Structure formats: C-alpha cells, structure tokens
CSV table of C-alpha atoms in Angstrom, one decimal:
chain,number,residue,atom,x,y,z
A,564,UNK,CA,11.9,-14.8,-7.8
A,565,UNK,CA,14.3,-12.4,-7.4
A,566,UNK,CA,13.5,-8.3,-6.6
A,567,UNK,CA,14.0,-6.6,-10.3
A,568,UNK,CA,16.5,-3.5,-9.9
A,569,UNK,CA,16.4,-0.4,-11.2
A,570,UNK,CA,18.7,-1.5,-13.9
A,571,UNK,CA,16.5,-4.5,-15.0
A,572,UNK,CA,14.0,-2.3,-15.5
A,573,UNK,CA,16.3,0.3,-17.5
A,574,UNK,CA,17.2,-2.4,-19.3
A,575,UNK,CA,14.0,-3.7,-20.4
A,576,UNK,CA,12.9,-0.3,-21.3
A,577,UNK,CA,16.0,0.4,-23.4
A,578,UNK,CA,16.4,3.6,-21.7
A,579,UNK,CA,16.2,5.4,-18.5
A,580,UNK,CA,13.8,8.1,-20.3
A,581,UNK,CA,11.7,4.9,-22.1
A,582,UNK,CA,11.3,3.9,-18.4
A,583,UNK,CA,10.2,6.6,-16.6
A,584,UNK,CA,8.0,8.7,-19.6
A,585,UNK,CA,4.8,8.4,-18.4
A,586,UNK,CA,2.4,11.0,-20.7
A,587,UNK,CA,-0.9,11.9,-18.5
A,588,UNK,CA,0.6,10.3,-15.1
A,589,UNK,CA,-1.6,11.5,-12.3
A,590,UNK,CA,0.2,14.0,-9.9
A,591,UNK,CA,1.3,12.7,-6.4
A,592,UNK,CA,-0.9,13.5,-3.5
A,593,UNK,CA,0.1,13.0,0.1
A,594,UNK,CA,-1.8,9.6,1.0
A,595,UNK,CA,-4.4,8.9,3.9
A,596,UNK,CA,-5.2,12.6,4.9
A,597,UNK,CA,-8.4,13.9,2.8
A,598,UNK,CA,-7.9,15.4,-0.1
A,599,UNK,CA,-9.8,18.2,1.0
A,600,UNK,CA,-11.6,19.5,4.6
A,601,UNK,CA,-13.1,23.2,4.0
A,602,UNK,CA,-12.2,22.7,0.5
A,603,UNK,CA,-9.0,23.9,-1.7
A,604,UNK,CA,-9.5,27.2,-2.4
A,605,UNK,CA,-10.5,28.0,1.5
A,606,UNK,CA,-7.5,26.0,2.7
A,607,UNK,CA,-4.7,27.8,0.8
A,608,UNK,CA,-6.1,31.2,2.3
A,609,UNK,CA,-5.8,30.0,5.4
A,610,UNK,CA,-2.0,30.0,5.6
A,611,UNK,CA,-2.1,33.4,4.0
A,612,UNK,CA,-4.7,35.0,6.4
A,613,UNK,CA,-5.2,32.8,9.5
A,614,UNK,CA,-4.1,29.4,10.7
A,615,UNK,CA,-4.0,26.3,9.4
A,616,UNK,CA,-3.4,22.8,10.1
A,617,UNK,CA,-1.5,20.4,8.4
A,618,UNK,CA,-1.0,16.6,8.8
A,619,UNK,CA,2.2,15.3,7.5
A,620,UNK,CA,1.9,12.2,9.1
A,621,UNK,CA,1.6,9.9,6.6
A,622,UNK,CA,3.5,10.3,3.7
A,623,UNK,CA,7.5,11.1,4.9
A,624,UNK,CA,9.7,8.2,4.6
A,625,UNK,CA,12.1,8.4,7.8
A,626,UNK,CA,15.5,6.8,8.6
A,627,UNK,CA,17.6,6.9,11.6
A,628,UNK,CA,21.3,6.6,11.4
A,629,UNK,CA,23.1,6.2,14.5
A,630,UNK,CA,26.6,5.4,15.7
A,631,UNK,CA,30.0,5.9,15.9
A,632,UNK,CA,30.0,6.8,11.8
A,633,UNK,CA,27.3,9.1,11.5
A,634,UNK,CA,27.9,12.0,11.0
A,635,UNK,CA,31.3,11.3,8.8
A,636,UNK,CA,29.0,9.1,6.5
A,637,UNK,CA,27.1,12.1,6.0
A,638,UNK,CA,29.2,14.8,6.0
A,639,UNK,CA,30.9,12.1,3.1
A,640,UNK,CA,28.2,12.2,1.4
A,641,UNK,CA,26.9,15.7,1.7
A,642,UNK,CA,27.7,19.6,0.5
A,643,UNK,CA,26.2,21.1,3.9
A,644,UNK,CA,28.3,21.8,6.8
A,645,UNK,CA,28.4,19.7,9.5
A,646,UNK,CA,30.9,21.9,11.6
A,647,UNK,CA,27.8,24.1,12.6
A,648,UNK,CA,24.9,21.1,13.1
A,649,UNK,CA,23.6,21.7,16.9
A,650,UNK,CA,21.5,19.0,18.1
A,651,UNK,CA,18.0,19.6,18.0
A,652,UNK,CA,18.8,21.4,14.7
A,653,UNK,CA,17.4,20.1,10.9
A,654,UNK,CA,18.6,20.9,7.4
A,655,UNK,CA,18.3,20.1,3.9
A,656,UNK,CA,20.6,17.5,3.2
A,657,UNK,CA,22.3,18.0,-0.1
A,658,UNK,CA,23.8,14.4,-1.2
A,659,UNK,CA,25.6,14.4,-4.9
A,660,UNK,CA,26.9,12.2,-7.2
A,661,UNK,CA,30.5,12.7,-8.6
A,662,UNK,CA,29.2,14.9,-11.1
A,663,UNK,CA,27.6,17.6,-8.8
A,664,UNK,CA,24.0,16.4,-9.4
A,665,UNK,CA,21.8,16.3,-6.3
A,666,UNK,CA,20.8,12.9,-5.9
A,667,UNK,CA,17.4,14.5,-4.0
A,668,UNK,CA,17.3,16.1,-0.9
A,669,UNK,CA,15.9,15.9,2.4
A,670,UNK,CA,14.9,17.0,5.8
A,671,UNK,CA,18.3,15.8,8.3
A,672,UNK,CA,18.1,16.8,11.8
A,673,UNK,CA,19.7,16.0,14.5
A,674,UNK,CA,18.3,14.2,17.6
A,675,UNK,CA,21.9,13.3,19.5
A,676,UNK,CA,25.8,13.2,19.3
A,677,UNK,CA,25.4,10.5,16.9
A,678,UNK,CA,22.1,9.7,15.8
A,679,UNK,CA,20.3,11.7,12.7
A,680,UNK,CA,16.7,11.3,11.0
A,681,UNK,CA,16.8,11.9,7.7
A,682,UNK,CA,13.0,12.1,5.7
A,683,UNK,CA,11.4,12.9,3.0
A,684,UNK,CA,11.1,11.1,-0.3
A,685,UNK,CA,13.1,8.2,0.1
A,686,UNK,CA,15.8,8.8,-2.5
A,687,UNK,CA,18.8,10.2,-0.4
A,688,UNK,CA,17.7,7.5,2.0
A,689,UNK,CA,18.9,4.5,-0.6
A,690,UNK,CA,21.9,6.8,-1.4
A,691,UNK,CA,23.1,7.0,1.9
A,692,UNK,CA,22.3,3.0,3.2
A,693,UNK,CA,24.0,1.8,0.5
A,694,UNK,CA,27.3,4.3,0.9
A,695,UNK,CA,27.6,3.2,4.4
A,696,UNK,CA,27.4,-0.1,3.6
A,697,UNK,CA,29.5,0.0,0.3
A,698,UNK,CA,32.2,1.9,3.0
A,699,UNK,CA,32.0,-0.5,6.1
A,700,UNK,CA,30.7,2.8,8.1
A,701,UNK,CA,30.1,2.5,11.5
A,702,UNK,CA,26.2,2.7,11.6
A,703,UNK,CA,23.1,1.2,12.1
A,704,UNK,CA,19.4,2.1,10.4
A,705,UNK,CA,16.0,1.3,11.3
A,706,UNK,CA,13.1,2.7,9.1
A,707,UNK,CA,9.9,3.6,8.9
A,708,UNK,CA,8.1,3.6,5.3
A,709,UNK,CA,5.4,6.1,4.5
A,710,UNK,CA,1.8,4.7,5.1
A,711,UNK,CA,1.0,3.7,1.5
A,712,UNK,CA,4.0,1.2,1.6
A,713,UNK,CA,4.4,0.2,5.4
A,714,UNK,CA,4.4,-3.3,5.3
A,715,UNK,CA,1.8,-4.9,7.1
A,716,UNK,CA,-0.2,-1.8,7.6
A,717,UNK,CA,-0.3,-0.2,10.5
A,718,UNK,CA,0.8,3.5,12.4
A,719,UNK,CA,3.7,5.3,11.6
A,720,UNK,CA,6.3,5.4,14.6
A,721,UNK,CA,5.5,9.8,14.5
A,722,UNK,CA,3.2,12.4,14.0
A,723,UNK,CA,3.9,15.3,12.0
A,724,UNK,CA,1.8,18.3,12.2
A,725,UNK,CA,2.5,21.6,11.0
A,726,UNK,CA,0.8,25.0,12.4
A,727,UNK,CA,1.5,27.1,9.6
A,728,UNK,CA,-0.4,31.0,8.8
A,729,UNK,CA,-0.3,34.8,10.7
A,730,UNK,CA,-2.5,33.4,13.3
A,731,UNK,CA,-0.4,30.5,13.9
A,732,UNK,CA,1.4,31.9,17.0
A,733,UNK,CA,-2.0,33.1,18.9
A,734,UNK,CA,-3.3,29.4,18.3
A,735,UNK,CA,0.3,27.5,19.7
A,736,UNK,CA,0.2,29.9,22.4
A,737,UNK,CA,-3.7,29.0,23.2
A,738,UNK,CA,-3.0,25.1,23.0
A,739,UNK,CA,0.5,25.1,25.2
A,740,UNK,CA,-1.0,27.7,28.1
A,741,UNK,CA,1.7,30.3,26.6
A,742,UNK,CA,4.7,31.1,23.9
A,743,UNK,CA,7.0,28.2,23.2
A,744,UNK,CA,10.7,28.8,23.8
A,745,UNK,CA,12.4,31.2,21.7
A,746,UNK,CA,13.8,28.9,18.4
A,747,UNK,CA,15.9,30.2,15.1
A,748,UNK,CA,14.4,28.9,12.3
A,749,UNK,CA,14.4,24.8,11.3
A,750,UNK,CA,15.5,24.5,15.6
A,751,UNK,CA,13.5,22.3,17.3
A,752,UNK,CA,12.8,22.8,21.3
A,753,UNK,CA,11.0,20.4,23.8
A,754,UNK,CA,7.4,21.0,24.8
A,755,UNK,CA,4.7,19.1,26.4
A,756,UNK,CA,1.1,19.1,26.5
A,757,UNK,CA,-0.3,17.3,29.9
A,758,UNK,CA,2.8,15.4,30.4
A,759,UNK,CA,2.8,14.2,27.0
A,760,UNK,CA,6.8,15.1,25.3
A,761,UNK,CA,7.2,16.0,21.6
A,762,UNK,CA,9.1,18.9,19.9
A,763,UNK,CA,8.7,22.0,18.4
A,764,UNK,CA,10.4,23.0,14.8
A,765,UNK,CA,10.3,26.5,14.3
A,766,UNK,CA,9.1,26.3,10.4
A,767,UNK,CA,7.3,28.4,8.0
A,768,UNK,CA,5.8,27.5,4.4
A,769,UNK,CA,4.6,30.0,1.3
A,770,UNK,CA,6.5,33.0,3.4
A,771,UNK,CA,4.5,32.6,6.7
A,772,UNK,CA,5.2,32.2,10.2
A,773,UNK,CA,4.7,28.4,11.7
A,774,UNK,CA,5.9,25.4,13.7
A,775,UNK,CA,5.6,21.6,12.9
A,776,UNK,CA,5.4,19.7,16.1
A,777,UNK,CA,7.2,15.9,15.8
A,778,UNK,CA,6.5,13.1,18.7
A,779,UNK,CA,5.6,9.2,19.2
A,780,UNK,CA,2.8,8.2,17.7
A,781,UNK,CA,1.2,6.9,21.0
A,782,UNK,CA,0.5,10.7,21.7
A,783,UNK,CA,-0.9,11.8,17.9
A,784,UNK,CA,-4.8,11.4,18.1
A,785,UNK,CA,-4.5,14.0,21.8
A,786,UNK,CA,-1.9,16.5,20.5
A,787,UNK,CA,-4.4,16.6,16.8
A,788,UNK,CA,-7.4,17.0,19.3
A,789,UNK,CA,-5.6,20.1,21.5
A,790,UNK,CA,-4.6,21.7,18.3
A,791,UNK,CA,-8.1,22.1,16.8
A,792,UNK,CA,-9.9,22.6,20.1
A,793,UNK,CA,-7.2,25.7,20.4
A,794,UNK,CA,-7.8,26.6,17.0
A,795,UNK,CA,-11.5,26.7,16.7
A,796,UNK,CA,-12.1,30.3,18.2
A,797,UNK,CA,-9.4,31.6,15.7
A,798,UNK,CA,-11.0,29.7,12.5
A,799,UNK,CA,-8.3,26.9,12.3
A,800,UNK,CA,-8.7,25.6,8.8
A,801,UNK,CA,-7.6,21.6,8.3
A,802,UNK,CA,-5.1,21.4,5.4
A,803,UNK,CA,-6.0,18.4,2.9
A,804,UNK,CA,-4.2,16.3,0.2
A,805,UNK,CA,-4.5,19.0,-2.5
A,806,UNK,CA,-4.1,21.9,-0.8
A,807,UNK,CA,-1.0,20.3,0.6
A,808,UNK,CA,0.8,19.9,-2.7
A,809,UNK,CA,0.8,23.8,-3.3
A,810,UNK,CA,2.5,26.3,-0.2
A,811,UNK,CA,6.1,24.6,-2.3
A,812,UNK,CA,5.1,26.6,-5.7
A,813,UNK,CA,5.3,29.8,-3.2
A,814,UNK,CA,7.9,29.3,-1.0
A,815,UNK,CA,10.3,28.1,-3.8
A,816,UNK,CA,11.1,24.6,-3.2
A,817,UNK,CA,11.4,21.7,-6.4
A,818,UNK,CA,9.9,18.9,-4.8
A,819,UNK,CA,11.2,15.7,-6.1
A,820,UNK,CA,14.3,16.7,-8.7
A,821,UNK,CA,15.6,13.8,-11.0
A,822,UNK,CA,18.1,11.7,-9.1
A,823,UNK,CA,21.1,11.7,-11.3
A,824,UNK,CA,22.2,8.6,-11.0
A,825,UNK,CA,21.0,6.9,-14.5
A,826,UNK,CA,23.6,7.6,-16.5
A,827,UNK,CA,26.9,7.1,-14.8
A,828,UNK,CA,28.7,3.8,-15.7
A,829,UNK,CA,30.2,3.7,-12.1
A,830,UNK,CA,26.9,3.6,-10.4
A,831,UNK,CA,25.7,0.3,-12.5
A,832,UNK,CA,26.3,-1.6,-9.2
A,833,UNK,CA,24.1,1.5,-7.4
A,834,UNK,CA,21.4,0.7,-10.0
A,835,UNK,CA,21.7,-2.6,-9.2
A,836,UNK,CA,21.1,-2.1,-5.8
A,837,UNK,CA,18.4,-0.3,-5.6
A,838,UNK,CA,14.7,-2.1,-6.6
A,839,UNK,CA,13.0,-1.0,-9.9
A,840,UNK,CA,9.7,-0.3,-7.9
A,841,UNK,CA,10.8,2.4,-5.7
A,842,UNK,CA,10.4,6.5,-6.5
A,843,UNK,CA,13.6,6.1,-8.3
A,844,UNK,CA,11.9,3.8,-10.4
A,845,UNK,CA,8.4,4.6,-10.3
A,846,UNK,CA,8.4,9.0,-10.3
A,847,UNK,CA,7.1,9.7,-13.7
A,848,UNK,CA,8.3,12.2,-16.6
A,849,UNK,CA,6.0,14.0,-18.3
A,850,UNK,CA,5.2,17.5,-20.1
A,851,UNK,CA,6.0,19.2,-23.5
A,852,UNK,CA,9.2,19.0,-22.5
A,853,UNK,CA,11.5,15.9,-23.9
A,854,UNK,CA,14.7,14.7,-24.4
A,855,UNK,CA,15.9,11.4,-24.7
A,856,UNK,CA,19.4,11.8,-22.9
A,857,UNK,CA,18.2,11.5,-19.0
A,858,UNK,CA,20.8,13.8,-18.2
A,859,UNK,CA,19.5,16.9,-19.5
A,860,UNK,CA,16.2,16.3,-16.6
A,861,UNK,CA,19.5,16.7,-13.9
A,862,UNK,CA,19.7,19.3,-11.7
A,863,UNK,CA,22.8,20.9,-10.0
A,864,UNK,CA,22.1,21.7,-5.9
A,865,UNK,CA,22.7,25.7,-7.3
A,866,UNK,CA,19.9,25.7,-9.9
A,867,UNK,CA,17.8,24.8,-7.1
A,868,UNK,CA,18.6,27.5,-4.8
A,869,UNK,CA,21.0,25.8,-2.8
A,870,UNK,CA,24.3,27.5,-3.3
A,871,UNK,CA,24.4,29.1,0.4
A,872,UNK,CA,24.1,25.6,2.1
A,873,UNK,CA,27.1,24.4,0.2
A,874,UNK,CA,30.6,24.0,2.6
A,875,UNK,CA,33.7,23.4,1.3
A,876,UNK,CA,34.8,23.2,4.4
A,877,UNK,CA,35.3,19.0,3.9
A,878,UNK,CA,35.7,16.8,1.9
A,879,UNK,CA,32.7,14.7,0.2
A,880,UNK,CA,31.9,13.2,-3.0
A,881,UNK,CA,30.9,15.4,-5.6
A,882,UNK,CA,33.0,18.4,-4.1
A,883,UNK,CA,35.3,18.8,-7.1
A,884,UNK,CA,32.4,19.4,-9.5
A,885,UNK,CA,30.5,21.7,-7.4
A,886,UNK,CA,33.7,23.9,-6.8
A,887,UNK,CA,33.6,23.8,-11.1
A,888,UNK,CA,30.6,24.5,-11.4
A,889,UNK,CA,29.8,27.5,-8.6
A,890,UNK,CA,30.7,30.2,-10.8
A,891,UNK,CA,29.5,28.6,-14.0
A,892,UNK,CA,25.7,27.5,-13.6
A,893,UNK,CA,24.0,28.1,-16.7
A,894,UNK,CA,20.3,28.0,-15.3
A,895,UNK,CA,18.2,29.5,-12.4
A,896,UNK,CA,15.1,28.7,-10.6
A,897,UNK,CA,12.3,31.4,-10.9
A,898,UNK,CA,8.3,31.4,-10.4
A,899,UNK,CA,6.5,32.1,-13.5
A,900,UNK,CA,2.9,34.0,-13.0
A,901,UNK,CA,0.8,32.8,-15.8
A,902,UNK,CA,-1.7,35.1,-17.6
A,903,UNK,CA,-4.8,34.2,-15.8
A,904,UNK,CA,-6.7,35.3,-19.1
A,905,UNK,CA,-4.8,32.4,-20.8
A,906,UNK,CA,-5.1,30.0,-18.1
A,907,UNK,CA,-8.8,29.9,-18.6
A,908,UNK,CA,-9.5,30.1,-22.0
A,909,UNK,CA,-6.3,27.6,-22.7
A,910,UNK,CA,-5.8,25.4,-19.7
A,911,UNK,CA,-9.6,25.8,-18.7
A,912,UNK,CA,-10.7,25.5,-22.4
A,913,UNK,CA,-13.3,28.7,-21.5
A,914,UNK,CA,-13.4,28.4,-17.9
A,915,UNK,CA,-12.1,28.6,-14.4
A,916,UNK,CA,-10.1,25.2,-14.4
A,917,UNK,CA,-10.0,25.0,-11.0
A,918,UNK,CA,-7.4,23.3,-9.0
A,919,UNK,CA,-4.5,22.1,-11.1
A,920,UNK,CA,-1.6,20.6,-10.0
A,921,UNK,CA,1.3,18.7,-12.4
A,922,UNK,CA,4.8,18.3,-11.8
A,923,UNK,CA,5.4,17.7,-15.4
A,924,UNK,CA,8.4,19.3,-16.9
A,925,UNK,CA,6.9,21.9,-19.9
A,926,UNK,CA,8.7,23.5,-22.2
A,927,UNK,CA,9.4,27.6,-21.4
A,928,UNK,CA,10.1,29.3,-24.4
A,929,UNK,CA,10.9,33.1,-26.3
A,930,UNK,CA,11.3,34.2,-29.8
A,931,UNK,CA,14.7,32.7,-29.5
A,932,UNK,CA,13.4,29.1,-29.0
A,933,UNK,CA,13.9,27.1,-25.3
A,934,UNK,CA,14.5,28.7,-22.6
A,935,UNK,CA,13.8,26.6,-19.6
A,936,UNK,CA,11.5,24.0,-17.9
A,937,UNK,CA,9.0,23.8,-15.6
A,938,UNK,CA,9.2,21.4,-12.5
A,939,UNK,CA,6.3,22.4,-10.2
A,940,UNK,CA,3.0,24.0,-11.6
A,941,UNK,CA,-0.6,24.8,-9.3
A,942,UNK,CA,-3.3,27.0,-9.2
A,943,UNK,CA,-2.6,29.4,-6.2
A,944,UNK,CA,-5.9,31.3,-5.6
A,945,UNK,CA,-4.7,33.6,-3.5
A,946,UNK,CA,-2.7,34.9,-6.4
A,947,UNK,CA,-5.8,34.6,-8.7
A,948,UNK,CA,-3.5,32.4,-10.8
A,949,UNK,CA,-1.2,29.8,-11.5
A,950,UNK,CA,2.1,29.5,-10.5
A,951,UNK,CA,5.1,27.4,-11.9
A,952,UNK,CA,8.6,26.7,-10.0
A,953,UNK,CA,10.9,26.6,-13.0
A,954,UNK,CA,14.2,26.3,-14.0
A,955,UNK,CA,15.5,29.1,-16.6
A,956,UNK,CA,18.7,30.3,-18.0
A,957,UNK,CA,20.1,33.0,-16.4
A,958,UNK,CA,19.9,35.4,-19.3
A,959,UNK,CA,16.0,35.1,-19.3
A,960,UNK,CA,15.6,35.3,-15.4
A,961,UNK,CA,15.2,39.1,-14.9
A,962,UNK,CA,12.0,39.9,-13.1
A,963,UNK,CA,9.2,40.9,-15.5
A,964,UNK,CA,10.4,38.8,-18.8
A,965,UNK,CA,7.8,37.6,-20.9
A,966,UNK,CA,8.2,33.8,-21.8
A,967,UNK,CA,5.4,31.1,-23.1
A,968,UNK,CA,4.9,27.7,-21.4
A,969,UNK,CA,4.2,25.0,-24.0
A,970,UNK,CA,0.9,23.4,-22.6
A,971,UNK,CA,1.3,20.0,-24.1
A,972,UNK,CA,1.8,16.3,-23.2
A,973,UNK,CA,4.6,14.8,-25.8
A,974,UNK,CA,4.4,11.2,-26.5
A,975,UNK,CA,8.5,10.2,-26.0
A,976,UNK,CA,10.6,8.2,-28.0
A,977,UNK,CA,10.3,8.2,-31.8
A,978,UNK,CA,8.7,12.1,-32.0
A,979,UNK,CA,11.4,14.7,-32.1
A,980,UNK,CA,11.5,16.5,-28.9
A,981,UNK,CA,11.6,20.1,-31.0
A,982,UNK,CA,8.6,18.5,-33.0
A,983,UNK,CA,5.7,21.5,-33.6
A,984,UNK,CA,3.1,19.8,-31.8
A,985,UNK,CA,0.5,22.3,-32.4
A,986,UNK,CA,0.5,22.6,-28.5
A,987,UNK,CA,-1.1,26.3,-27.3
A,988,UNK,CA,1.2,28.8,-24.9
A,989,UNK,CA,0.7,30.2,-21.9
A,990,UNK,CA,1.7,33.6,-21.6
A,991,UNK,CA,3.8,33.8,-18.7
A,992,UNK,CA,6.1,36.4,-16.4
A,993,UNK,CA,8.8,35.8,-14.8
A,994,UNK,CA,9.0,36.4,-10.9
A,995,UNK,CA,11.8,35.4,-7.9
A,996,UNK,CA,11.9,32.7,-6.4
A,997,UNK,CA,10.3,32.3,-3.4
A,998,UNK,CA,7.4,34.0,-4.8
A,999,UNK,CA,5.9,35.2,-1.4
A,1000,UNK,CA,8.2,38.4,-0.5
A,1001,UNK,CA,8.1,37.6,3.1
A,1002,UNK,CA,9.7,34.2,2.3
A,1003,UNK,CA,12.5,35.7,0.3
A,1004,UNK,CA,13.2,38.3,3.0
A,1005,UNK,CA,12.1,37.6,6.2
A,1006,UNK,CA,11.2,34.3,7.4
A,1007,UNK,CA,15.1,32.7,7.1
A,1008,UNK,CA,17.0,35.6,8.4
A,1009,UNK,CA,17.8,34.5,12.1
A,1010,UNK,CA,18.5,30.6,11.0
C-alpha cells in the first residue's frame, strides 16, 4: 500500500485547515532527554545566573548536501547570502516559496567547499531534496532522523550539547584546560578533549553568553561526562525537556512557522511528494485564533525578524516577492508580558499555573477588534510571568501598548472564527522582540 501524501490527506480532510486543526494538541517536547533534572523553574535560572547544560542530541533532524551543486541549490533556493558563507560558519537558512513565505527555516552551516548540514525540523529539508531533485542538481544526501523516528532505533550519528549561562565561559575554560579560540558568533572552531575532535559554535540563547559543541557520536557519553565533572564546582544545572522549550520565547525566535506551501496550485506535485505523516503533515493548529483560509497562518521571513539576513545579491525563488514586500509588511513580531495577576486567576483558575507551554496561535486583540496572533507562549519564571512571541500589526507594536490575549481553544470548521466564545483575556503589554536586552543588543554584534 502505497505512502499517503500530504495531498491525500488534504484531500480527505477537505481542507488544509480541517487537516491540521487539532483543539487541545499536546505541545512538542524535545524527545529522550528528561523532562526535567533540578526541575523547571531551577533550570531556566540557570542560563540567567550560572551555567547550564543542554542536550540537543536527540531531537534535530540533520541532512548533508554535498557536491558539485551545493551551494547553487541553496543559494536557489534561499534569501541569505552565500557570497559571505566561511566554512566552519552556520546560518539560518531562509528557503521561500514564490510568494515570499518561508517554507521553515533552519540551522545551515558549512563543514567544506561543497558540503553543508542543514537541521532542525525537517521542513526545509523536504523543500530542498526535492528542488534538487526536481532540478537535476549536482548533489548527494544522506540523513539522519531525530531519535523518535530513526528507523530501527539506535544513536544518532552526533552529539549536540549546548553550554549556555554567565558562568558558561568559566566552566568551558575548566573542562578544555583553558579559553577556546577566539569565534564571532554562530562560527565554529576545532577543539579536543584527550584526543577526542569535535567543534565549538560560538552560540548564545535568551541573551546569554554560550557555546554548543557538535562531534561523532562515538565520543558523546565522555565529552557529557567532562562537561558536568567541569561544571559541578560552578553549580552546572542539566537542562530538561520542558525547560528546553522556553530560552526561544526570550531570545525571539518562532519556532516552527506554517510552511506555506498548502495553497499554491503549482506545488500540487510538492504535496504530492511529500508523506502525509511528516511535521508538514502532522504539526497541529490550535488556539482562539481561526481561519479557514491556511494562508492567513503564513508568515513572510520579515515578520519573523529576518529582514537583515535577506541578500538580493542572487537570484532565488521567491526573490521577486520579497523585494515587493520589504517595504510593505503589514505585521511585526513582539513579546507580549502578560499580567501575572491575570495569569493566575484566569490561566491558573486561582493559582500559580505553573509551567505552561503552547504553541497555539491566540487571538491578540484592542478596542478595535484583532490585532495579531500568538505563535509561542511559556511561563518564564525568571520574569515572574508569561511570555508570548507574537506576531502584531505594526500600528499596535510600540513598546508599552496594552492588548488582550483571547485564552480560548476554538473548535474549527463550522463556528465563525469572530464567533464570541465567551473566552476570558489576558491582559497583556507589549515588549521587543528579543525580550532579554542583552540579546537585542549585545550578543549578535561581532557576527
């Protein structure tokens, strides 16, 4: 029996919103690391106030691309520029469709001449296999699945582990015997620990300083071991599954966009290509927010903050639209900080909710009616609230503007989307985007 597609299951559904509203879907959570070590709360402050330890082993989908091709088939297929992409070197690949609407994006770097690894969710991933083989391009893949899909089981082929917090220089320096080479920001260097070789990307998360080392698997369980052995007299804190989800809500990135590829009668073949039971597939919709027209959950590469990353310099699908479109993008992304005083009394019905994490899309309104969505929303307890990554039109988006978030699950198709739902609101302020100041100002500015 044949793999259904995407498009089977669009068809089935009778819509691409029918298939993918999903009212009370559980939130993703990275797989096979525990959901929590020193617990939540503890494991947030430790980025903001010491070090912590995070395993991102497990749940990146990674893809290779090497040959002759490689870099044309993505510079053909992304908005970054390529004419400045040093080896050694990663970036957030920005693929889009015709229309200007990021398909999702990723981490790219490059290991060689002609050889990239491109992770994350594996959205791009599809996108770019199937435009290099649509185009005859020069290139081979191999793969490696995250752990919960793997087939057969087994190890991924790397360890990912990120040293992130104000104390996270002190503990590399302890584990490697002194200070790693001297790397701009999202560069990678070589480094060893006794003989074993892995690298070094200078990273941050939620505005602080940090560095996610990358190597063979063979070589995870002793490089794990040296970290928390280096870490323990400077309170290293392990980062788990929930805690995980939540340094993105500060530091301003929209995790997991809506591909835009539902709609547009020349991608029916794409549809077709790709299998129903994938993210593209499978990533729910959910919130007070609803529309039945999938392209109003689309997102342009500026609304997400990636304007600066955007080179004209080439030529590459979706160019024409985004050169439209730069000086005409009707929304923004903010944070909002909710009203802690309305947080527990509506979203903790009298109490301190604890952690709360959903990616669903709610609806951010004034007196004037909509305003803007939410695509990211967790309890930060540093801030002593909850924060939501949102998207907002640009006349609402000054710092300090009082709008309500619609705290409500809609049930889809056949209910208006502008129904009254009785749902409560959340008071909420708007803030920038990163939230963290020292991620807004400080921790890009020698990339």
């Amino acid at each position: 029996m044949a793999t259904p597609s995407l498009q089977d299951g669009i068809d089935e559904a009778g819509s691409p919103v029918k298939l993918l509203w999903k009212p009370g879907a559980a939130p993703w959570t990275p797989e096979v690391v525990e959901r929590e070590y020193a617990g939540w709360r503890q494991e947030q402050a430790a980025w903001h106030e010491g070090a912590a330890l995070l395993n991102l082993s497990h749940h990146m989908y990674d893809m290779w691309i090497e040959g002759p091709d490689a870099t044309r088939l993505l510079a053909d297929f992304g908005a970054n520029n390529f004419e400045k992409f040093a080896v050694g070197q990663a970036k957030q690949y920005i693929p889009v469709t015709k229309d200007g609407n990021i398909v999702t994006d990723g981490i790219l770097a490059r290991e060689a001449e002609n050889k990239y690894l491109l992770s994350g969710i594996p959205a791009a991933q599809h996108w770019v296999q199937y435009q290099a083989e649509k185009g005859g391009y020069d290139v081979a893949f191999a793969t490696d699945a995250s752990s919960a899909f793997r087939q057969g089981g087994g190890d991924p082929k790397l360890f990912r582990y990120q040293i992130q917090g104000p104390l996270a220089k002190d503990l590399v320096e302890r584990a490697f015997g002194g200070p790693l080479p001297e790397t701009k920001f999202f560069h990678s260097a070589p480094v060893a620990l006794e003989g074993r070789q892995f690298r070094a990307l200078r990273h941050g998360m939620a505005g602080q300083a940090g560095f996610e080392f990358i190597g063979p698997w063979e070589h995870a369980a002793y490089v794990h071991e040296a970290f928390l052995k280096a870490g323990e007299p400077l309170g290293l804190v392990q980062v788990g599954a929930l805690a995980y989800t939540t340094p993105s809500v500060e530091s301003g990135w929209i995790p997991s966009p809506v591909p835009g590829i539902y709609s547009d009668p020349d991608l029916l073949d794409y549809r077709k290509h790709i299998a129903l039971y994938g993210v593209e597939g499978q990533r729910p919709l959910n919130g007070s927010y609803f529309s039945e027209d999938i392209e109003d959950y689309y997102c342009s590469p500026y609304e997400l903050g990636y304007g600066k990353m955007i080179s004209f310099n080439h030529d590459f699908l979706g160019r024409d639209a985004l050169e439209k479109e730069k000086d005409a993008v009707r929304r923004t992304k903010v944070t909002l900080l909710f009203d802690a005083d309305d947080v527990r009394e509506i979203i903790g019905q009298g109490q301190d909710p604890g952690f709360l994490l959903t990616y669903a899309r709610h609806r951010v309104e004034n007196v004037t009616g909509l305003v803007g969505m939410t695509m990211q929303t967790a309890s930060i307890d540093p801030v002593g609230s909850v924060l939501a990554l949102t998207l907002i039109d640009k006349e609402h988006a000054e710092p300090g503007t009082e709008v309500w978030v619609v705290w409500g699950e809609h049930p889809g198709s056949g209910t208006d989307p502008d129904a009254a739902l009785g749902f409560p609101r959340v008071r909420a302020t708007v803030q920038p985007a990163p939230f963290n100041q020292h991620a807004r100002t400080l921790y890009r500015r020698n990339a």
